[in-house]
Short mmCIF file of C-alpha atoms in Angstrom, two decimals:
data_model
loop_
_atom_site.label_atom_id
_atom_site.label_comp_id
_atom_site.label_asym_id
_atom_site.label_seq_id
_atom_site.Cartn_x
_atom_site.Cartn_y
_atom_site.Cartn_z
CA UNK A 1042 4.79 -42.26 -37.57
CA UNK A 1043 4.79 -43.51 -41.15
CA UNK A 1044 1.81 -45.54 -42.36
CA UNK A 1045 3.01 -49.08 -43.08
CA UNK A 1046 -0.32 -50.72 -43.92
CA UNK A 1047 -2.36 -49.61 -46.91
CA UNK A 1048 -6.05 -48.78 -46.65
CA UNK A 1049 -6.91 -51.73 -48.93
CA UNK A 1050 -4.76 -54.16 -46.93
CA UNK A 1051 -6.44 -53.01 -43.70
CA UNK A 1052 -9.94 -53.35 -45.21
CA UNK A 1053 -9.16 -56.85 -46.51
CA UNK A 1054 -7.90 -57.89 -43.07
CA UNK A 1055 -10.97 -56.40 -41.36
CA UNK A 1056 -13.19 -58.52 -43.64
CA UNK A 1057 -11.87 -61.49 -41.62
CA UNK A 1058 -13.04 -60.03 -38.32
CA UNK A 1059 -16.62 -61.21 -37.86
CA UNK A 1060 -19.05 -58.79 -36.26
CA UNK A 1061 -22.70 -58.64 -35.27
CA UNK A 1062 -24.96 -56.84 -37.74
CA UNK A 1063 -26.72 -53.92 -36.06
CA UNK A 1064 -29.22 -51.32 -37.13
CA UNK A 1065 -28.47 -48.12 -35.21
CA UNK A 1066 -31.43 -45.74 -34.99
CA UNK A 1067 -32.10 -42.29 -33.58
CA UNK A 1068 -35.05 -39.94 -33.17
CA UNK A 1069 -35.48 -36.45 -31.83
CA UNK A 1070 -35.49 -32.82 -32.89
CA UNK A 1071 -33.41 -33.65 -36.01
CA UNK A 1072 -35.84 -36.36 -37.11
CA UNK A 1073 -35.80 -40.14 -37.27
CA UNK A 1074 -33.21 -42.19 -39.11
CA UNK A 1075 -30.86 -45.10 -38.93
CA UNK A 1076 -28.08 -47.07 -40.57
CA UNK A 1077 -26.55 -50.55 -40.62
CA UNK A 1078 -23.34 -50.92 -38.60
CA UNK A 1079 -20.90 -53.62 -37.60
CA UNK A 1080 -18.51 -51.30 -35.72
CA UNK A 1081 -20.27 -51.60 -32.35
CA UNK A 1082 -18.85 -53.01 -29.11
CA UNK A 1083 -19.07 -52.97 -25.34
CA UNK A 1084 -16.89 -50.47 -23.47
CA UNK A 1085 -17.73 -50.95 -19.78
CA UNK A 1086 -20.50 -52.28 -17.55
CA UNK A 1087 -20.22 -49.44 -14.99
CA UNK A 1088 -21.90 -47.43 -16.34
CA UNK A 1089 -23.17 -49.77 -19.09
CA UNK A 1090 -21.68 -48.21 -22.24
CA UNK A 1091 -21.34 -49.14 -25.91
CA UNK A 1092 -19.35 -47.52 -28.65
CA UNK A 1093 -20.56 -47.01 -32.21
CA UNK A 1094 -18.24 -45.92 -35.03
CA UNK A 1095 -19.71 -44.01 -37.96
CA UNK A 1096 -18.14 -42.27 -40.94
CA UNK A 1097 -18.30 -38.49 -40.55
CA UNK A 1098 -19.59 -38.16 -44.13
CA UNK A 1099 -22.67 -40.27 -43.33
CA UNK A 1100 -25.98 -38.43 -42.97
CA UNK A 1101 -26.53 -40.50 -39.81
CA UNK A 1102 -23.55 -38.81 -38.16
CA UNK A 1103 -25.16 -35.37 -37.92
CA UNK A 1104 -28.49 -36.97 -36.95
CA UNK A 1105 -26.96 -38.80 -33.95
CA UNK A 1106 -25.10 -35.70 -32.81
CA UNK A 1107 -28.22 -33.52 -33.04
CA UNK A 1108 -30.58 -36.00 -31.35
CA UNK A 1109 -28.17 -37.13 -28.61
CA UNK A 1110 -29.70 -40.62 -28.46
CA UNK A 1111 -29.34 -43.90 -30.32
CA UNK A 1112 -30.54 -47.47 -30.18
CA UNK A 1113 -28.33 -50.39 -31.20
CA UNK A 1114 -30.63 -53.12 -32.56
CA UNK A 1115 -28.67 -56.36 -33.02
CA UNK A 1116 -30.26 -58.37 -35.81
CA UNK A 1117 -31.50 -61.94 -35.70
CA UNK A 1118 -30.50 -64.33 -38.50
CA UNK A 1119 -33.69 -63.80 -40.52
CA UNK A 1120 -33.48 -60.00 -40.55
CA UNK A 1121 -31.12 -59.48 -43.49
CA UNK A 1122 -33.78 -57.47 -45.41
CA UNK A 1123 -33.82 -54.95 -42.55
CA UNK A 1124 -30.03 -54.71 -42.64
CA UNK A 1125 -30.14 -54.12 -46.40
CA UNK A 1126 -32.83 -51.44 -46.05
CA UNK A 1127 -30.82 -49.51 -43.46
CA UNK A 1128 -27.66 -49.92 -45.55
CA UNK A 1129 -29.46 -48.07 -48.36
CA UNK A 1130 -29.89 -51.06 -50.68
CA UNK A 1131 -32.50 -50.13 -53.27
CA UNK A 1132 -31.90 -46.43 -52.66
CA UNK A 1133 -33.86 -46.28 -49.40
CA UNK A 1134 -33.16 -43.20 -47.28
CA UNK A 1135 -34.43 -41.61 -44.07
CA UNK A 1136 -37.92 -42.44 -42.89
CA UNK A 1137 -38.59 -44.89 -45.75
CA UNK A 1138 -36.18 -47.38 -44.16
CA UNK A 1139 -38.61 -47.84 -41.25
CA UNK A 1140 -41.06 -49.51 -43.65
CA UNK A 1141 -39.04 -52.66 -42.92
CA UNK A 1142 -39.68 -54.21 -39.51
CA UNK A 1143 -41.96 -53.26 -36.63
CA UNK A 1144 -40.80 -50.40 -34.39
CA UNK A 1145 -41.48 -49.13 -30.87
CA UNK A 1146 -39.56 -47.11 -28.28
CA UNK A 1147 -38.15 -47.58 -24.77
CA UNK A 1148 -36.57 -44.87 -22.58
CA UNK A 1149 -34.95 -42.38 -25.00
CA UNK A 1150 -37.46 -42.32 -27.84
CA UNK A 1151 -34.99 -43.86 -30.32
CA UNK A 1152 -36.66 -46.50 -32.53
CA UNK A 1153 -36.42 -50.05 -31.15
CA UNK A 1154 -36.76 -52.96 -33.57
CA UNK A 1155 -39.29 -55.56 -32.48
CA UNK A 1156 -37.91 -59.10 -32.85
CA UNK A 1157 -34.26 -57.92 -32.71
CA UNK A 1158 -31.93 -60.33 -30.94
CA UNK A 1159 -31.31 -57.51 -28.45
CA UNK A 1160 -31.77 -53.72 -28.42
CA UNK A 1161 -29.72 -51.24 -26.40
CA UNK A 1162 -31.47 -47.88 -25.95
CA UNK A 1163 -28.79 -45.28 -25.24
CA UNK A 1164 -27.99 -41.66 -24.52
CA UNK A 1165 -24.84 -40.38 -26.21
CA UNK A 1166 -22.35 -39.41 -23.50
CA UNK A 1167 -19.32 -38.45 -25.61
CA UNK A 1168 -18.07 -38.31 -29.20
CA UNK A 1169 -14.43 -38.66 -30.25
CA UNK A 1170 -13.34 -37.79 -33.80
CA UNK A 1171 -10.70 -40.18 -35.19
CA UNK A 1172 -9.62 -40.18 -38.83
CA UNK A 1173 -12.66 -40.48 -41.10
CA UNK A 1174 -14.99 -41.57 -38.28
CA UNK A 1175 -16.77 -40.38 -35.17
CA UNK A 1176 -16.74 -42.72 -32.18
CA UNK A 1177 -19.95 -42.39 -30.16
CA UNK A 1178 -19.84 -43.48 -26.52
CA UNK A 1179 -23.42 -44.35 -25.62
CA UNK A 1180 -24.67 -45.04 -22.09
CA UNK A 1181 -27.38 -47.69 -22.00
CA UNK A 1182 -30.70 -46.49 -20.50
CA UNK A 1183 -32.84 -49.56 -21.35
CA UNK A 1184 -32.46 -53.03 -22.88
CA UNK A 1185 -34.94 -55.29 -24.66
CA UNK A 1186 -33.86 -58.88 -25.18
CA UNK A 1187 -35.49 -60.86 -27.97
CA UNK A 1188 -36.25 -64.54 -28.03
CA UNK A 1189 -33.21 -66.86 -28.00
CA UNK A 1190 -32.14 -67.88 -31.48
CA UNK A 1191 -29.62 -67.31 -34.21
CA UNK A 1192 -27.99 -63.95 -34.82
CA UNK A 1193 -26.74 -62.33 -38.04
CA UNK A 1194 -23.03 -61.63 -38.48
CA UNK A 1195 -20.97 -59.95 -41.19
CA UNK A 1196 -17.85 -61.87 -42.19
CA UNK A 1197 -15.88 -62.04 -45.43
CA UNK A 1198 -18.01 -59.24 -46.89
CA UNK A 1199 -21.17 -61.30 -46.51
CA UNK A 1200 -23.97 -62.23 -44.11
CA UNK A 1201 -23.89 -65.45 -42.05
CA UNK A 1202 -26.21 -66.87 -39.35
CA UNK A 1203 -24.56 -67.84 -36.07
CA UNK A 1204 -25.75 -69.41 -32.84
CA UNK A 1205 -28.34 -71.96 -31.88
CA UNK A 1206 -32.07 -72.15 -32.43
CA UNK A 1207 -32.42 -73.10 -28.76
CA UNK A 1208 -30.30 -72.77 -25.65
CA UNK A 1209 -28.61 -76.10 -24.96
CA UNK A 1210 -28.63 -76.97 -21.25
#
């Protein structure tokens, strides 16, 4: 099949698809690390499974594969500095990124961000290689839900708060 959409056209169109801002973390024999991601979504609730897409050239790719676990930490509206740190803004790499935020663990040992909107602690069940990216299928082993409030989304190549400060009954 011939490619009919250019890479730039696709990227411009994807900038109009809003997505939650997540910090995906891992820890284990290969060490502790993490990265900012918007390519995360639900796959199924039986068993509870998420997918995370990550460029194969990213240092986080080998880390996830070696450790076999990950935690998807969905950021609250006020956590942009954490997103920036895990995106490498300011040249932060590896362990130094964890200087932003407070961290604990749940079932797998992957770092869980305190005050995240929600955290999904997962074991990697499968990895599919597609184009430039690896698609990680991650089965949820534990969940921590944060306080209700506004979340952080990425839309139009920028950050935006979304949601309500309180649940409206």
